[in-house]
Coordinates of C-alpha atoms and ligand atoms in Angstrom, one line a residue:
M556 CA -0.5 0.1 0.0
I557 CA 1.2 3.7 -0.1
D558 CA -0.4 6.6 1.4
T559 CA -1.0 9.2 0.0
L560 CA 2.0 12.9 1.6
E561 CA -0.2 14.9 3.2
L562 CA 1.5 18.6 2.8
I563 CA 3.0 19.0 6.0
A564 CA 4.3 22.0 7.9
I565 CA 7.8 22.1 10.7
P566 CA 6.0 23.2 14.1
P567 CA 7.7 26.1 15.1
E568 CA 9.6 25.5 17.6
D569 CA 11.5 23.4 15.6
E570 CA 12.1 25.7 12.8
A571 CA 13.4 27.7 16.1
L572 CA 15.8 25.3 15.5
R573 CA 17.0 26.4 11.9
A574 CA 19.0 30.2 13.1
E575 CA 21.3 28.2 15.7
V576 CA 22.4 25.9 13.2
R577 CA 23.1 28.0 10.8
E578 CA 25.0 30.1 12.7
F579 CA 27.2 27.9 14.2
L580 CA 27.6 26.0 11.1
A581 CA 28.6 29.5 9.4
Q582 CA 31.7 29.8 11.9
T583 CA 33.0 26.3 11.9
L584 CA 32.6 25.8 8.6
D585 CA 34.1 29.4 6.9
G586 CA 36.4 29.2 4.5
L587 CA 35.6 25.3 3.9
A588 CA 36.3 24.5 0.0
P589 CA 32.7 23.9 -2.2
D590 CA 34.2 20.9 -3.6
K591 CA 35.1 19.8 0.2
R592 CA 31.5 20.7 1.5
A593 CA 29.9 18.5 -1.8
R594 CA 31.3 15.4 0.4
S595 CA 29.3 16.3 3.5
W596 CA 27.5 13.0 4.4
M597 CA 30.3 11.9 3.0
G598 CA 33.1 13.7 4.5
F599 CA 34.2 11.7 7.5
D600 CA 35.3 14.0 10.8
A601 CA 34.5 13.2 14.0
G602 CA 36.2 16.2 15.6
F603 CA 33.1 17.9 14.1
S604 CA 30.4 15.1 15.0
R605 CA 32.2 15.6 18.6
Q606 CA 31.2 19.2 18.5
L607 CA 27.3 18.7 17.7
A608 CA 27.2 15.8 20.1
E609 CA 28.8 18.3 22.7
R610 CA 25.1 20.8 21.0
G611 CA 22.7 18.0 22.0
W612 CA 22.4 17.2 18.4
L613 CA 23.9 14.0 17.9
G614 CA 20.2 11.2 18.9
L615 CA 17.8 14.3 18.7
T616 CA 15.3 12.1 18.2
L617 CA 16.6 9.4 21.4
P618 CA 15.3 10.1 24.5
R619 CA 17.1 12.0 28.0
E620 CA 17.5 8.7 29.6
H621 CA 20.0 7.6 26.8
G622 CA 21.5 11.1 26.1
G623 CA 19.4 11.8 23.6
S624 CA 17.4 15.4 23.3
A625 CA 13.8 14.0 23.3
R626 CA 12.6 16.3 20.3
G627 CA 11.0 15.0 17.3
H628 CA 11.9 14.0 13.4
F629 CA 10.9 17.9 12.5
A630 CA 13.8 19.3 15.0
R631 CA 16.0 15.9 12.7
F632 CA 15.0 16.9 9.9
V633 CA 16.1 21.1 10.0
L634 CA 19.0 19.8 11.4
S635 CA 19.5 17.8 8.4
E636 CA 18.6 19.8 6.4
E637 CA 20.8 23.1 7.7
L638 CA 23.9 20.4 7.9
L639 CA 23.6 19.2 4.2
G640 CA 22.6 21.9 3.0
A641 CA 25.8 24.0 4.5
G642 CA 28.2 20.7 3.1
A643 CA 28.8 19.8 6.6
P644 CA 31.8 17.3 7.0
V645 CA 28.6 14.4 8.7
S646 CA 29.7 11.1 7.6
A647 CA 31.8 10.2 11.2
H648 CA 28.3 9.9 12.9
W649 CA 25.8 9.6 10.2
I650 CA 24.7 6.1 10.3
A651 CA 24.6 6.0 13.8
D652 CA 22.2 9.0 14.0
R653 CA 20.1 7.8 10.9
Q654 CA 19.4 4.7 11.4
S655 CA 21.7 2.6 14.0
A656 CA 20.5 4.6 17.3
P657 CA 16.6 4.4 16.4
L658 CA 16.9 0.8 15.2
I659 CA 18.6 0.1 18.8
L660 CA 16.4 1.6 20.4
K661 CA 13.3 -0.5 18.6
Y662 CA 14.8 -4.1 18.9
G663 CA 17.6 -3.3 21.6
T664 CA 17.3 -4.6 25.1
P665 CA 17.4 -2.3 27.9
A666 CA 21.2 -3.6 28.6
Q667 CA 22.3 -2.7 24.7
Q668 CA 20.2 0.8 24.2
A669 CA 21.8 1.9 28.0
F670 CA 25.6 0.6 26.3
Y671 CA 25.4 2.1 22.7
L672 CA 22.5 4.6 22.2
P673 CA 24.3 7.2 25.2
R674 CA 27.8 6.6 23.4
I675 CA 26.6 7.5 19.6
C676 CA 24.7 10.6 21.0
R677 CA 28.4 11.9 22.5
A678 CA 30.2 10.9 18.9
E679 CA 31.6 8.1 20.5
A680 CA 30.4 5.4 19.2
F681 CA 30.9 5.3 14.9
F682 CA 28.8 2.5 13.1
C683 CA 29.0 1.0 9.7
I684 CA 25.8 -0.8 8.0
G685 CA 26.7 -4.7 7.2
M686 CA 24.0 -5.2 4.5
S687 CA 25.5 -5.9 1.2
E688 CA 28.4 -8.7 -0.2
P689 CA 29.9 -9.9 -3.2
G690 CA 27.4 -11.3 -5.4
S691 CA 24.3 -9.7 -2.9
G692 CA 23.3 -6.2 -3.6
S693 CA 20.3 -6.2 -5.1
D694 CA 19.5 -9.7 -4.0
L695 CA 20.0 -8.8 -0.5
A696 CA 18.6 -12.4 0.4
S697 CA 21.1 -14.5 -1.2
I698 CA 24.0 -13.3 1.6
R699 CA 25.8 -16.2 2.7
T700 CA 27.6 -14.4 5.6
R701 CA 26.7 -16.8 8.6
A702 CA 26.7 -16.7 12.4
V703 CA 26.4 -20.1 14.3
P704 CA 25.6 -20.5 17.8
A705 CA 29.0 -21.4 19.8
A706 CA 30.0 -21.5 23.5
G707 CA 29.0 -18.6 25.3
G708 CA 27.5 -16.7 22.1
W709 CA 28.4 -17.0 17.9
R710 CA 30.8 -17.5 15.9
L711 CA 30.5 -14.6 12.5
N712 CA 32.0 -16.3 9.0
G713 CA 32.0 -14.3 5.8
S714 CA 32.3 -11.1 4.3
K715 CA 30.8 -7.8 3.5
I716 CA 31.7 -5.0 0.4
W717 CA 31.0 -1.1 0.3
T718 CA 30.2 -0.8 3.9
T719 CA 30.9 3.2 4.4
N720 CA 33.0 4.0 6.6
A721 CA 33.9 0.6 7.8
H722 CA 37.6 1.4 8.5
R723 CA 36.7 4.1 11.0
S724 CA 34.0 2.8 13.0
H725 CA 33.7 1.3 16.0
Y726 CA 30.7 -1.4 15.4
M727 CA 28.9 -2.5 11.8
I728 CA 24.8 -3.5 12.3
A729 CA 25.8 -6.6 10.4
L730 CA 22.6 -8.8 8.1
V731 CA 23.7 -12.7 8.3
R732 CA 22.1 -15.4 8.1
T733 CA 22.0 -17.7 11.5
S734 CA 19.9 -20.3 10.5
G735 CA 19.0 -22.2 6.8
T736 CA 20.4 -21.3 3.9
A737 CA 20.7 -18.7 0.9
E738 CA 17.4 -20.3 -1.0
D739 CA 15.6 -20.1 2.5
R740 CA 15.6 -15.7 1.0
H741 CA 14.2 -14.0 3.5
Q742 CA 13.8 -16.8 6.6
G743 CA 16.8 -16.6 9.3
L744 CA 18.6 -13.9 9.1
S745 CA 18.8 -11.6 11.9
Q746 CA 21.0 -9.0 13.1
F747 CA 24.1 -8.5 14.8
I748 CA 26.2 -5.9 16.5
V749 CA 29.6 -7.3 16.0
D750 CA 32.3 -4.8 17.1
L751 CA 34.8 -4.0 14.2
S752 CA 38.7 -4.6 17.1
L753 CA 37.4 -8.1 17.4
P754 CA 40.3 -10.6 16.5
G755 CA 38.9 -12.2 13.5
V756 CA 37.9 -8.5 11.5
S757 CA 39.8 -7.8 8.8
V758 CA 38.6 -4.2 6.5
R759 CA 40.3 -3.4 3.7
P760 CA 39.0 0.1 2.4
I761 CA 38.4 1.0 -1.5
E762 CA 39.2 3.7 -3.5
D763 CA 36.2 5.3 -5.4
L764 CA 37.1 7.4 -9.1
A765 CA 37.2 10.3 -7.3
G766 CA 40.1 9.4 -5.2
D767 CA 37.7 8.4 -1.9
A768 CA 38.2 5.6 0.3
H769 CA 35.0 5.5 2.1
F770 CA 33.9 2.2 1.6
S771 CA 35.7 -0.8 2.7
E772 CA 35.7 -4.7 2.1
V773 CA 35.2 -6.2 5.5
F774 CA 36.6 -10.2 6.2
F775 CA 35.0 -12.1 9.6
D776 CA 36.9 -15.3 9.9
N777 CA 36.0 -17.2 13.3
V778 CA 34.7 -13.7 14.6
E779 CA 33.8 -14.6 18.3
L780 CA 30.4 -12.9 19.0
A781 CA 28.7 -12.4 22.7
E782 CA 25.4 -13.7 23.1
D783 CA 23.7 -10.1 23.2
A784 CA 25.3 -9.1 20.0
L785 CA 22.2 -9.7 18.5
I786 CA 19.9 -7.6 18.1
G787 CA 16.5 -8.1 17.9
A788 CA 14.7 -11.7 17.4
E789 CA 16.9 -14.2 15.6
G790 CA 15.4 -14.8 12.5
A791 CA 13.7 -11.5 12.2
G792 CA 16.6 -10.0 10.9
W793 CA 14.5 -8.9 7.6
A794 CA 11.8 -7.4 8.7
Q795 CA 14.0 -5.6 11.0
V796 CA 16.3 -4.5 8.1
N797 CA 13.5 -3.0 6.1
A798 CA 11.7 -1.1 9.0
E799 CA 16.0 0.7 8.9
L800 CA 15.4 1.5 5.2
A801 CA 12.8 3.4 5.5
F802 CA 15.1 5.9 7.9
E803 CA 17.6 4.7 5.5
R804 CA 15.8 6.6 2.1
S805 CA 13.1 9.3 3.2
G806 CA 15.9 12.5 4.4
P807 CA 17.3 15.1 2.7
E808 CA 20.5 13.3 2.1
R809 CA 18.6 11.9 -1.0
L810 CA 18.0 15.6 -2.2
Y811 CA 20.6 17.8 -1.5
S812 CA 24.5 15.9 -2.8
S813 CA 24.7 18.5 -5.4
I814 CA 23.6 21.4 -3.5
A815 CA 26.9 22.6 -3.0
L816 CA 27.6 22.7 -6.9
L817 CA 24.2 25.1 -6.7
E818 CA 25.5 27.2 -4.3
C819 CA 28.9 27.3 -6.0
W820 CA 27.1 28.3 -9.4
L821 CA 24.6 30.4 -8.0
A822 CA 27.4 32.7 -7.1
H823 CA 28.8 32.6 -10.1
C824 CA 26.4 33.6 -12.6
R825 CA 25.0 36.6 -9.7
G826 CA 28.4 38.2 -11.1
Q827 CA 27.5 37.8 -14.6
A828 CA 24.7 40.2 -17.1
E829 CA 21.3 38.9 -16.9
D830 CA 21.2 34.6 -18.5
T831 CA 17.5 33.5 -19.3
A832 CA 18.9 30.5 -19.8
S833 CA 20.1 30.5 -16.5
Q834 CA 17.3 31.2 -15.4
A835 CA 15.2 28.6 -16.4
V836 CA 17.9 26.0 -15.2
L837 CA 17.8 27.2 -11.8
G838 CA 14.0 27.8 -12.1
G839 CA 13.5 23.6 -13.5
I840 CA 16.1 22.5 -10.7
L841 CA 14.5 24.9 -7.9
S842 CA 10.5 23.7 -8.3
Q843 CA 11.6 20.2 -8.5
M844 CA 13.7 20.9 -5.2
A845 CA 10.7 22.1 -3.6
V846 CA 8.4 19.5 -4.2
L847 CA 11.0 16.8 -3.5
R848 CA 11.4 18.5 -0.3
A849 CA 7.6 18.7 0.4
M850 CA 7.2 14.9 -0.2
S851 CA 10.6 14.2 2.5
L852 CA 8.8 16.1 4.9
S853 CA 6.2 14.2 4.6
I854 CA 7.4 11.2 5.4
A855 CA 8.9 12.2 8.2
G856 CA 5.1 13.0 8.8
K857 CA 4.4 9.6 8.9
L858 CA 7.9 8.5 11.1
A859 CA 7.2 10.8 13.9
A860 CA 3.3 9.1 13.4
G861 CA 5.2 5.6 14.5
L862 CA 4.6 4.2 11.1
S863 CA 6.7 3.0 8.7
P864 CA 6.7 4.5 5.1
A865 CA 8.4 1.9 3.3
T866 CA 6.9 2.4 -0.2
E867 CA 7.2 5.8 0.0
A868 CA 10.6 6.6 1.2
A869 CA 11.6 4.8 -2.0
L870 CA 9.8 7.0 -4.3
V871 CA 11.1 9.9 -3.0
K872 CA 14.2 8.4 -2.6
D873 CA 13.8 7.4 -6.8
L874 CA 13.0 10.5 -7.4
G875 CA 15.0 13.1 -5.0
T876 CA 18.6 11.1 -6.6
E877 CA 17.2 11.4 -10.0
L878 CA 17.6 15.7 -9.3
E879 CA 20.6 15.4 -7.5
Q880 CA 22.3 13.1 -10.9
A881 CA 20.9 15.5 -13.1
I882 CA 21.7 19.2 -10.8
P883 CA 26.1 18.0 -12.0
R884 CA 25.0 17.7 -15.9
L885 CA 22.1 20.6 -15.9
I886 CA 25.1 23.1 -14.5
G887 CA 27.8 22.0 -17.0
D888 CA 25.2 22.4 -20.1
A889 CA 24.8 26.4 -18.5
L890 CA 28.9 26.3 -18.3
A891 CA 29.1 25.3 -22.0
R892 CA 27.0 27.5 -23.6
R893 CA 29.4 30.0 -22.5
P894 CA 32.6 29.2 -23.3
D895 CA 33.6 32.8 -23.0
L896 CA 33.2 33.4 -20.0
P897 CA 36.0 32.5 -17.3
F898 CA 35.4 29.8 -14.6
P899 CA 36.4 29.8 -11.0
P900 CA 38.8 26.7 -10.8
P901 CA 36.9 26.0 -7.5
L902 CA 33.3 26.0 -9.3
L903 CA 35.1 23.8 -11.9
R904 CA 36.5 21.0 -8.8
T905 CA 33.2 20.5 -7.2
L906 CA 31.2 20.1 -10.8
A907 CA 34.1 17.4 -11.9
Y908 CA 33.5 15.3 -8.6
L909 CA 30.2 15.5 -8.8
E910 CA 30.3 14.3 -12.4
Q911 CA 32.3 11.1 -10.9
V912 CA 30.5 11.0 -7.9
A913 CA 26.4 11.1 -9.6
P914 CA 26.4 7.7 -10.2
T915 CA 26.4 6.3 -6.9
F916 CA 23.7 8.8 -5.7
S917 CA 20.7 6.1 -7.1
L918 CA 23.2 2.7 -6.1
R919 CA 23.5 3.9 -2.6
G920 CA 20.7 3.2 0.2
G921 CA 19.0 0.7 -3.0
T922 CA 19.4 1.1 -7.0
R923 CA 16.7 2.7 -8.7
E924 CA 15.4 -0.6 -11.1
I925 CA 15.2 -2.1 -7.1
L926 CA 13.3 0.7 -5.6
R927 CA 11.0 1.1 -8.7
G928 CA 9.9 -2.8 -8.0
I929 CA 8.7 -1.7 -4.6
I930 CA 7.2 0.9 -5.5
A931 CA 5.0 -1.0 -8.5
R932 CA 4.4 -3.3 -5.5
G933 CA 3.5 -0.4 -2.8
L934 CA 0.9 0.2 -6.2
G935 CA -0.5 -3.0 -6.5
L936 CA 1.0 -3.3 -10.1
R937 CA 2.7 -6.6 -9.1
Ligands
FAD879 C1 28.7 5.4 -2.6 C2 28.0 3.6 -1.8 C3 27.9 3.7 -0.9 C4 27.4 2.6 -0.1 N1 27.7 1.3 1.4 C5 26.9 0.9 1.9 C6 27.2 0.0 2.9 O1 27.7 1.1 3.9 N2 26.2 -1.2 3.2 C7 26.4 -2.1 2.5 O2 25.5 -3.2 3.0 N3 26.0 -1.3 1.0 C8 26.4 -0.1 0.5 N4 26.7 0.3 -0.3 C9 26.1 -1.3 -1.9 C10 25.1 -0.9 -2.0 O3 23.8 -1.0 -1.3 C11 25.1 -1.9 -3.2 O4 26.0 -1.3 -4.6 C12 23.5 -1.7 -3.8 O5 22.8 -2.5 -3.5 C13 23.6 -3.2 -5.8 O6 24.2 -3.9 -5.2 P1 25.4 -4.9 -6.2 O7 26.3 -3.3 -6.3 O8 25.5 -5.9 -5.7 O9 24.5 -4.7 -8.0 P2 23.7 -5.6 -8.6 O10 22.7 -5.9 -7.2 O11 24.8 -6.7 -8.6 O12 22.8 -4.5 -9.7 C14 23.5 -4.2 -11.3 C15 22.5 -3.9 -11.6 O13 21.5 -5.0 -11.5 C16 20.0 -4.3 -11.7 N5 19.3 -5.4 -11.0 C17 19.5 -6.2 -10.5 N6 19.0 -7.0 -9.9 C18 17.6 -6.2 -10.5 C19 16.2 -7.2 -10.8 N7 15.5 -7.7 -10.0 N8 15.6 -6.5 -11.7 C20 15.9 -5.4 -12.5 N9 17.3 -4.8 -12.3 C21 18.1 -5.4 -11.4 C22 20.7 -3.5 -10.6 O14 19.3 -1.7 -10.7 C23 21.9 -3.0 -11.0 O15 21.5 -1.8 -11.7 C24 27.3 1.6 -1.1 C25 26.5 1.2 -2.5 C26 27.5 2.5 -2.9 C27 27.6 2.9 -4.2

């Protein structure tokens, strides 16, 4: 089923957070080059995450007893939007804050909550997501990494790939098989919190086209996990992962990956004579962005109401990444129409970076074809 996405306004008390965050970012990020800003939620800076934590901006929605600020999803939307809009290097804490913490809050035992959540809020525990494996990306249910019962807990063997920040995180939330075979599909999958410093874990960073190493291969060789490494129920991993993906897919990070380029191009245009072709390009981008932002906000409203809008989140991610990918192309074409004008090098560097990484926008978090399958199923078309 797919629900109507109602138009929602951010409550004034949450909107009030915006000015405070914006002022902090203006001071803290002053002088950060646009091609660095373009990395934003791929940009790793643990010190910056700690600065946010000191202000109570990590774990914003978590209960106070766990170190959170007990704010709602709209406050978090405002904070995310400002961080991404400014191109803040948020990658260190992003996954823990966005999806590991809500997962632990929902499925964790009181002991797991008491251990991990305050550390996430203090920017002392960074997490990565171990879903994809060699040969199992879109077809996630076919994963082969396996945990078997062993004395005092579990023994883990297998490997993960494309794991964002595995080489600089403390923990992985890994989806693994605990019973049956790859042919059993959704049955027999479970989630574990894996301490990445344990013996038997090895991590090998992978460099991307732009020269950044933000994701890794991870190998598990007879890793001994304690009993309480299991999170949620054994065998319920598939349902848990799907609830988690609604958090992963719907946020403003699926709209703003190219915003640093847009800002930089606008600054360049402001110094030029009026150009109606560029104005039309800008109008097209902003009108799409406004609609997508309203859709993303509406999903924040559903999450706030305790719903799990997985189909709607897939829709927003698919449309959002399409726009994010179109922006570098549209701006490149607009610049090419005026070869007589000198281009500032920071603008060209930012454009070149985004041209290289834009194809990944519709891969990370689930590919376009897979999302469209989910949307079609949600609409009752398959
Ligand atoms: C920047 C980045 C960060 C990532 N971070 C993480 C992470 O932190 N954790 C993690 O677990 N994974 C991560 N991934 C992996 C990502 O989730 C997978 O790359 C993605 O799910 C696709 O899987 P695959 O690479 O195995 O491609 P495949 O599944 O082999 O797909 C290849 C192509 O075939 C198409 N295809 C596959 N099946 C079908 C089908 N049934 N119908 C139609 N078309 C189909 C796909 O759409 C795609 O175009 C990341 C990827 C990137 C690019």
